[in-house]
Amino acid sequence: MKVLVPVKRVVDYNVKVRVKADGTGVETANVKMSMNPFDEIGVEEAVRLKEKGVASEIIAVSAGPTACQEQIRTALAMGADRGILIEHDGVLEPLAVAKLLKAIVAKESPELIILGKQAIDDDMNATGQMLAALLGWAQGTYASKIESADGGLKVTREIDGGLEILQLKLPAIITTDLRLNEPRYASLPNIMKARKKPIETVKPADLGVDVTPRLTVLKVEEPAKRQAGKKVGSVQELVDKLRNEAKVI
Amino acid sequence: MAVLVLVDHDGATVSQPTRSTVAAATKLGEVHALVLGGGAAAAAAAAMPGVTKVLQTEDALYAHALAEPVAALLIALAPGYSHLLAPASAAGKNVMPRVAALLDVQVISDIADVIDADTFVRPIYAGNALATVKSADAKKVITVRAASFDPVPASGGSGTIETVATAADPGLSAFLGAEIAKSERPELTAAKIVVSGGRAMGSAENFAIIEALADRLGAAVGASRAAVDAGYAPNDHQVGQTGKIVAPDLYVAVGISGAIQHLAGMKDSKVIVAINKDEEAPIFSVADYGLVADLFKALPELETELAKK
């Protein structure tokens, strides 16, 4: 089966983000950018499905500025076969991304789409579910295990308090949780090979999708800073402070 | 128009995050609650002050709260409501974006404040920034960060209860089973005290000393992403940007360095205690009380000290 893996370009998870002085957003100029970590898990899972002979072709898709090609190249170096860049400068909300991906699905007819459960920039946790809704497909969110079963997929999901196992009909949407797998590092030969893999570029208008944001960001501010407290010298002092100063135990 | 809250419950009581969601919803209008389940859960929902009506269905189609049929039910009910809310729990986060897309609106995830009917505050970048966003959509679909709203009481209200008609069955998924950890400890997001362990715990076996301390304090057990990654603790114990968001009265971080993504999940706790042998660990920059010590020495001492009155 053909597998689609959407990948998002985000501020690297190691970067301490700074709110812009004018309150319009966070500073992204001259900041290290990477593939969203949960999307890496999605690419890895697709590559493992291909290695098992379940997936036939893996297409990595990214929506955003031209520079998103870097994240598509990363996916190609990990093992995706080709890429599609939906080029757009400006804000793309999950609903818009889901509509763009739906248009790509109409062209490519994948049977499985694996997305990260959440992007670490806007923390929306939405695109996979929204895409599943627009396509009328089953969704298996927060997946920690995926198996082929009975002509569909058996998905183990991370839920509050434990795990849940669902049977999904295909085609289906999966969103990845942390423990689904540990993504590989691309080897140098694979990085070289990825340079020759094709990336097609399209625009939202080519796909007939209106990407106008529905949310206006009125301001972005830093949360109240927490003051560092004091160091205590011993366990006895700690318990005394908790009992008699903070009065929390 | 009224506001509809999707209720998380255990068959008898309504979850604390749901009561926080009702608190957020009362800022937006008259509150109705949707209960997928039996009479006891519906009665518990109707007892929340502020809830004027409970919509209930016991149809087996909703027994496991599968996203596809639950979204179809919410869509069938949506015309009567200006806002649809759910707690930002695993269940709420699973279904609400699906509902939003079916209504052609952008979901507003994990709100931390209500400014007005269209305007909300939500954390982004692991809570390192707070965005105030105004929605242009006619209907709002929202998940609520429970830790940011004081829950309404569990009793005192007297809403009416009525049964809702079953909506379409999309027939896309089926429930095969669940493995829910049985625990006598309080639920992580509702606990007054949380004791969390990090990578420095060293092994899943060593996590027992975190559990022992938690039991001594009547606390819930949490873990950093690093500890979950290393297999020392189950994923549903994870506190942080990609795990649970907690704000207990007391948060005890043991052997946790304090990565940004962990701080995102616990920095709104009222009192934070950090125990770490690295005095440079970032966790100390948010801790009210820091103890620089080897956790394998400090924790047994702590237990002994707590046993004394």
XYZ file of C-alpha atoms in Angstrom:
558
model
C 0.000 0.000 0.000
C 0.963 3.574 -0.582
C 1.721 5.546 2.587
C 1.641 9.319 2.977
C 3.725 10.931 5.743
C 3.132 14.634 6.362
C 6.145 16.343 7.970
C 6.210 19.783 9.574
C 9.124 22.193 9.808
C 9.285 23.488 13.384
C 11.707 25.248 15.709
C 14.100 22.534 16.913
C 13.038 21.013 20.217
C 16.319 22.019 21.865
C 15.842 25.713 21.141
C 14.611 27.902 23.978
C 12.037 30.021 22.159
C 11.826 33.755 22.750
C 8.704 35.830 22.460
C 9.165 38.796 20.095
C 9.291 42.159 21.828
C 6.312 43.430 19.792
C 4.155 40.504 20.981
C 3.328 39.254 17.485
C 4.820 35.800 17.871
C 8.021 34.009 18.743
C 11.428 34.651 17.223
C 12.044 32.222 14.356
C 14.719 34.138 12.422
C 18.183 32.533 12.681
C 16.802 29.730 14.811
C 17.571 26.074 14.171
C 14.652 24.354 12.453
C 13.964 20.609 12.335
C 11.337 18.076 11.501
C 8.655 17.868 14.197
C 9.794 14.940 16.420
C 6.434 13.132 16.247
C 6.547 13.346 12.436
C 9.963 11.670 12.511
C 8.315 8.794 14.343
C 5.718 8.734 11.542
C 8.388 8.561 8.836
C 10.189 5.809 10.739
C 6.992 3.765 11.051
C 6.309 4.096 7.320
C 9.857 2.988 6.511
C 9.489 -0.035 8.814
C 6.214 -0.927 7.062
C 8.053 -0.782 3.754
C 10.874 -2.947 5.098
C 8.240 -5.494 6.152
C 6.754 -5.435 2.660
C 3.488 -3.866 3.862
C 4.078 -0.429 2.342
C 4.940 -0.159 -1.353
C 5.734 3.532 -1.649
C 6.241 6.332 0.876
C 5.477 9.925 -0.028
C 6.636 12.685 2.328
C 4.573 15.887 2.181
C 5.287 19.215 3.805
C 3.283 22.447 3.703
C 5.010 25.758 4.290
C 7.841 27.904 2.923
C 10.427 26.701 0.373
C 12.768 25.770 3.233
C 10.438 22.853 4.126
C 12.366 21.011 1.424
C 15.004 20.387 4.114
C 12.516 18.393 6.194
C 11.307 16.520 3.100
C 14.969 15.666 2.332
C 15.348 14.354 5.880
C 12.346 12.084 5.323
C 13.787 10.961 1.987
C 17.118 10.198 3.660
C 15.287 8.102 6.268
C 13.691 6.056 3.494
C 10.734 7.880 1.917
C 10.625 7.505 -1.885
C 9.575 10.945 -3.050
C 8.391 14.277 -1.748
C 5.702 16.876 -2.293
C 6.119 20.456 -1.107
C 2.952 22.514 -0.795
C 4.585 25.893 -0.933
C 3.017 28.688 1.082
C 4.460 31.619 3.007
C 2.290 32.531 5.947
C 0.262 30.867 8.636
C -1.196 27.436 7.934
C -3.632 26.227 10.581
C -4.413 22.512 11.041
C -7.754 22.876 9.193
C -5.973 24.392 6.171
C -3.246 21.730 6.271
C -5.897 19.007 6.469
C -7.625 20.460 3.397
C -4.318 20.622 1.501
C -3.523 17.018 2.441
C -7.013 15.934 1.396
C -6.307 17.389 -2.059
C -3.003 15.476 -2.203
C -4.838 12.295 -1.160
C -7.259 12.782 -4.092
C -4.270 12.759 -6.451
C -2.158 10.057 -4.817
C -4.752 7.672 -3.320
C -2.694 6.426 -0.349
C -4.245 3.787 1.901
C -2.529 4.954 5.039
C -1.462 8.360 6.345
C 0.812 8.564 9.374
C 1.092 11.939 11.100
C 2.684 13.133 14.314
C 0.122 13.478 17.103
C 1.090 17.063 17.749
C 3.487 19.685 16.419
C 5.761 21.101 19.074
C 5.279 24.700 17.897
C 1.529 25.362 17.982
C 0.804 22.287 20.186
C -2.595 21.940 18.469
C -2.851 18.136 18.331
C -5.393 18.372 15.512
C -4.258 17.834 11.919
C -4.587 14.026 11.863
C -8.079 14.015 13.359
C -9.169 16.848 11.043
C -7.841 15.071 7.967
C -9.588 11.839 9.024
C -12.842 13.809 9.325
C -12.510 15.460 5.918
C -11.733 12.128 4.242
C -14.358 10.197 6.220
C -11.650 7.741 7.308
C -11.040 5.875 10.545
C -8.555 7.447 12.962
C -6.100 5.779 15.305
C -4.548 8.591 17.323
C -1.662 8.397 19.847
C -0.571 5.038 18.446
C 2.105 3.035 20.245
C 1.765 -0.072 18.043
C 0.417 -0.764 14.558
C -0.196 -4.242 13.112
C -1.865 -5.484 9.926
C -4.929 -7.551 10.879
C -8.080 -8.807 9.178
C -7.625 -6.646 6.100
C -7.278 -3.546 8.243
C -5.099 -2.275 11.049
C -4.927 -3.186 14.705
C -3.797 -0.096 16.567
C -2.726 0.168 20.198
C -3.404 3.663 21.502
C -2.036 5.544 24.508
C -5.025 6.806 26.509
C -5.505 8.229 30.016
C -4.829 5.412 32.451
C -3.391 2.894 30.006
C -3.796 1.466 26.519
C -6.688 0.826 24.163
C -6.711 -1.467 21.135
C -8.835 -0.639 18.098
C -9.457 -2.329 14.776
C -9.499 0.223 11.943
C -10.779 -0.201 8.414
C -8.485 0.947 5.646
C -7.866 3.553 4.392
C -6.971 5.043 7.757
C -5.199 7.832 9.607
C -2.645 7.089 12.295
C -1.107 9.680 14.614
C 2.073 8.712 16.398
C 2.854 8.707 20.082
C 6.278 8.624 21.644
C 6.655 4.886 22.093
C 5.654 3.775 18.586
C 9.326 3.505 17.609
C 12.706 5.159 17.858
C 13.504 6.991 14.609
C 16.755 6.098 12.881
C 19.489 8.498 11.977
C 19.916 8.796 8.229
C 23.254 7.359 7.083
C 25.563 9.421 4.922
C 25.025 7.250 1.798
C 21.264 7.577 2.297
C 21.553 11.349 2.682
C 23.463 11.407 -0.636
C 20.860 9.178 -2.290
C 18.044 11.380 -0.976
C 19.444 14.302 -2.966
C 18.471 12.509 -6.157
C 14.939 11.647 -5.064
C 12.253 13.834 -6.655
C 10.361 16.610 -4.841
C 7.318 18.031 -6.614
C 6.192 21.552 -5.706
C 2.568 22.698 -5.726
C 0.749 25.773 -4.392
C -2.474 25.826 -2.356
C -4.181 27.548 -5.317
C -3.159 24.636 -7.605
C -5.006 22.372 -5.184
C -8.029 24.681 -5.031
C -7.705 25.176 -1.273
C -8.422 28.414 0.599
C -5.912 28.528 3.460
C -7.113 31.758 5.096
C -6.548 31.395 8.864
C -9.637 31.258 11.074
C -7.804 32.389 14.188
C -6.318 35.859 14.515
C -3.420 36.036 16.934
C -4.078 39.191 18.963
C -0.911 38.881 21.010
C 1.758 36.483 22.125
C 3.327 36.983 25.512
C 5.656 35.255 27.906
C 4.007 33.448 30.776
C 4.670 34.775 34.270
C 8.166 33.704 35.280
C 8.450 31.452 38.242
C 10.991 32.609 40.786
C 13.608 30.152 41.890
C 13.162 29.442 45.583
C 15.745 28.362 48.078
C 17.980 25.388 48.508
C 17.487 23.428 51.676
C 20.375 21.756 53.415
C 18.802 18.497 54.488
C 15.799 16.216 54.232
C 14.781 17.283 57.742
C 14.778 20.945 56.715
C 12.770 20.106 53.579
C 10.064 18.297 55.523
C 9.974 21.110 58.098
C 9.496 23.736 55.342
C 6.776 21.703 53.640
C 4.940 21.199 56.933
C 5.342 24.592 58.551
C 6.112 27.136 55.810
C 4.355 25.922 52.658
C 1.848 23.893 54.705
C 1.251 21.456 51.857
C 1.714 18.189 53.750
C -27.296 29.786 22.409
C -26.157 27.312 25.015
C -22.750 25.654 25.355
C -22.255 21.874 25.208
C -19.621 20.053 27.289
C -18.590 16.483 26.457
C -18.228 14.672 29.803
C -15.421 12.283 30.792
C -16.649 9.906 33.492
C -15.929 6.496 34.996
C -19.530 5.325 35.078
C -20.240 6.879 38.458
C -18.376 10.158 38.838
C -17.459 12.980 36.498
C -13.725 13.569 36.035
C -12.170 16.620 37.640
C -10.950 17.922 34.219
C -14.612 17.823 33.104
C -15.584 19.956 36.093
C -12.845 22.417 35.112
C -14.263 22.410 31.581
C -17.711 23.236 32.968
C -16.074 26.130 34.848
C -14.689 27.437 31.535
C -18.028 26.837 29.790
C -20.022 28.857 32.336
C -18.096 31.934 31.144
C -19.627 31.401 27.692
C -23.304 30.735 28.377
C -25.854 28.266 29.682
C -24.143 24.874 30.016
C -25.479 21.542 28.820
C -23.506 18.322 29.271
C -23.347 15.283 27.015
C -22.926 11.947 28.807
C -22.141 8.775 26.906
C -23.117 6.253 29.545
C -25.589 5.200 32.199
C -27.858 6.822 34.732
C -25.298 7.220 37.508
C -22.923 9.151 35.253
C -25.787 11.307 33.959
C -26.901 12.048 37.534
C -23.322 12.991 38.463
C -23.179 15.364 35.471
C -26.547 16.915 36.388
C -25.229 17.567 39.913
C -22.507 19.925 38.687
C -23.590 23.499 39.533
C -24.107 25.446 36.316
C -25.243 22.494 34.238
C -28.915 23.075 33.366
C -29.432 20.058 31.165
C -27.760 16.697 30.623
C -28.086 14.922 27.308
C -27.586 11.219 27.789
C -27.257 8.177 25.581
C -26.686 4.599 26.661
C -26.493 3.331 23.088
C -23.789 0.665 22.784
C -22.445 2.563 19.763
C -20.868 5.032 22.221
C -19.746 2.534 24.855
C -16.062 2.959 24.021
C -16.234 6.591 22.898
C -14.813 5.822 19.442
C -13.965 9.085 17.708
C -15.995 8.507 14.543
C -19.469 7.835 16.045
C -18.969 10.335 18.903
C -18.036 13.048 16.385
C -21.144 12.164 14.344
C -23.294 12.531 17.484
C -21.760 15.918 18.346
C -22.363 17.081 14.767
C -26.024 16.074 15.086
C -26.294 18.144 18.300
C -24.118 21.072 17.126
C -26.880 23.221 15.529
C -28.249 24.009 19.001
C -24.951 25.250 20.428
C -22.565 28.179 20.009
C -19.613 26.386 21.597
C -18.694 22.710 21.933
C -16.167 21.973 24.686
C -14.329 18.968 26.044
C -11.515 18.567 28.534
C -8.096 18.296 26.842
C -7.964 14.645 27.944
C -6.952 11.798 25.632
C -10.649 11.347 24.800
C -11.370 15.038 24.235
C -8.252 15.634 22.136
C -9.120 12.610 20.016
C -12.653 13.616 19.103
C -12.916 17.432 19.119
C -10.632 18.186 16.117
C -12.677 15.663 14.140
C -15.853 17.522 15.131
C -14.300 20.868 14.179
C -13.254 19.693 10.718
C -16.746 18.304 10.049
C -18.131 21.761 10.938
C -15.437 23.467 8.827
C -14.044 25.359 11.821
C -10.554 25.516 13.307
C -10.417 23.714 16.655
C -9.036 25.806 19.528
C -6.957 23.356 21.544
C -6.047 23.427 25.206
C -7.377 26.851 26.209
C -6.029 28.327 29.447
C -8.364 31.333 29.661
C -11.615 32.674 28.231
C -11.479 36.371 27.277
C -14.867 36.559 25.536
C -17.092 34.366 23.366
C -14.602 34.509 20.462
C -11.283 35.095 22.206
C -9.184 32.615 24.147
C -5.687 32.249 25.574
C -3.773 29.099 24.743
C -0.206 28.012 25.448
C 2.106 27.365 22.498
C 5.723 26.153 22.317
C 5.361 23.948 25.375
C 3.897 26.806 27.370
C 6.886 29.065 26.736
C 4.485 31.517 25.136
C 0.811 32.316 25.595
C -1.158 33.242 22.486
C -4.406 35.195 22.661
C -6.431 34.132 19.636
C -9.747 35.382 18.254
C -11.791 32.949 16.216
C -13.652 34.088 13.092
C -15.650 30.844 12.982
C -19.387 30.963 13.698
C -19.190 27.985 16.038
C -16.299 27.253 18.373
C -14.929 23.815 19.080
C -12.614 23.877 22.078
C -10.575 21.654 24.368
C -9.836 22.978 27.849
C -6.626 22.790 29.881
C -8.060 21.607 33.190
C -5.166 22.868 35.298
C -6.014 26.457 34.290
C -9.602 26.496 35.589
C -10.779 25.797 39.154
C -13.269 22.943 38.841
C -16.931 23.489 39.704
C -18.058 21.366 42.690
C -19.227 17.812 42.069
C -22.570 18.458 43.737
C -25.104 21.181 44.379
C -26.584 21.474 40.908
C -29.883 20.136 39.659
C -29.873 19.866 35.892
C -32.556 17.967 34.018
C -31.676 14.764 32.175
C -32.977 13.816 28.754
C -32.094 11.071 26.316
C -30.656 11.977 22.928
C -31.270 10.086 19.713
C -28.498 7.917 18.333
C -26.695 9.472 15.376
C -25.155 7.789 12.339
C -22.690 4.918 12.767
C -19.753 5.558 10.433
C -18.684 1.909 10.949
C -14.984 2.661 10.543
C -13.474 1.322 13.743
C -14.132 -1.250 16.435
C -13.015 -1.599 20.048
C -10.929 -4.724 20.655
C -9.780 -4.203 24.218
C -8.070 -2.015 26.782
C -5.367 -2.372 29.379
C -6.125 0.107 32.107
C -3.685 0.091 34.979
C -5.519 -0.504 38.251
C -4.320 1.934 40.836
C -5.421 3.017 44.272
C -3.505 6.247 43.797
C -5.260 9.464 42.800
C -5.492 10.323 39.109
C -2.482 12.318 37.934
C -4.331 15.394 36.650
C -6.588 15.585 39.719
C -4.089 14.782 42.495
C -3.243 17.344 45.196
C 0.296 15.964 45.395
C 2.356 14.498 42.560
C 5.701 12.722 42.948
C 7.582 12.329 39.653
C 10.748 10.474 38.772
C 13.203 11.156 35.971
C 15.988 9.473 34.096
C 18.186 9.420 37.204
C 15.920 6.718 38.644
C 18.024 4.378 36.553
C 15.557 1.514 36.143
C 11.912 0.516 36.258
C 12.633 -1.373 39.514
C 14.003 1.758 41.143
C 10.751 3.521 40.352
C 9.315 1.595 43.312
C 10.891 4.155 45.664
C 8.950 6.923 43.863
C 5.789 4.883 44.316
C 6.545 4.295 47.998
C 7.018 8.030 48.566
C 3.827 8.752 46.629
C 1.887 6.316 48.786
C 3.304 7.878 51.935
C 2.019 11.288 50.746
C -1.229 10.048 49.182
C 0.145 11.323 45.883
C -0.107 10.400 42.212
C 3.000 9.122 40.413
C 4.408 11.028 37.445
C 7.452 10.678 35.212
C 9.554 12.780 32.885
C 9.616 12.006 29.179
C 13.182 10.760 29.601
C 12.024 8.213 32.179
C 9.185 7.093 29.909
C 11.542 6.915 26.923
C 13.906 4.738 28.927
C 11.035 2.401 29.836
C 11.143 3.166 33.564
C 7.509 4.280 33.678
C 4.395 3.892 31.512
C 3.546 6.647 29.031
C 0.367 7.682 30.804
C 2.539 8.777 33.756
C 4.305 11.286 31.523
C 4.137 14.906 32.706
C 5.053 17.501 30.106
C 4.299 19.144 26.789
C 3.431 15.842 25.152
C 2.046 14.172 28.247
C -0.164 15.351 31.082
C -0.415 18.919 32.328
C -0.634 19.033 36.120
C -0.953 21.811 38.682
C -1.103 20.159 42.114
C -0.577 21.870 45.470
C 2.754 20.058 45.754
C 4.921 18.673 42.958
C 8.007 16.684 43.930
C 10.490 16.229 41.065
C 13.004 13.495 41.817
C 16.021 12.989 39.571
C 14.464 15.202 36.904
C 16.784 17.700 35.223
C 13.968 20.008 34.139
C 13.884 19.983 30.341
C 11.634 22.652 28.810
C 9.150 20.045 27.756
C 8.825 18.720 31.322
C 8.524 22.183 32.889
C 5.658 22.819 30.456
C 3.654 20.155 32.258
C 4.174 21.149 35.887
C 5.340 24.735 36.292
C 1.901 25.919 37.398
C 2.071 23.707 40.501
C 1.649 25.729 43.692
C 4.754 24.394 45.454
C 7.576 22.639 43.621
C 10.244 20.541 45.331
C 13.273 19.363 43.370
C 15.647 16.644 44.497
C 18.646 16.278 42.222
C 22.347 15.684 42.746
C 23.285 18.143 39.988
C 23.020 21.578 41.553
C 23.089 23.163 38.082
C 19.962 21.280 36.966
C 17.390 23.671 35.426
C 14.657 22.200 37.629
C 16.082 24.249 40.530
C 15.235 27.474 38.669
C 11.518 26.766 39.127
C 11.645 24.923 42.455
C 10.442 26.566 45.658
C 12.551 24.128 47.659
C 15.604 22.504 46.176
C 17.590 19.695 47.752
C 20.931 18.882 46.184
C 21.335 15.231 47.078
C 21.624 11.721 45.761
C 18.035 10.585 45.426
C 18.861 7.037 46.522
C 19.972 8.443 49.882
C 17.465 11.287 50.160
C 14.284 9.366 49.388
C 14.606 6.743 52.133
C 15.491 9.559 54.562
C 12.471 11.505 53.369
C 10.198 8.554 53.976
C 11.577 8.100 57.493
C 11.157 11.797 58.231
C 7.595 11.841 56.899
C 6.728 8.829 59.061
C 7.564 10.937 62.148
C 4.855 13.292 63.250
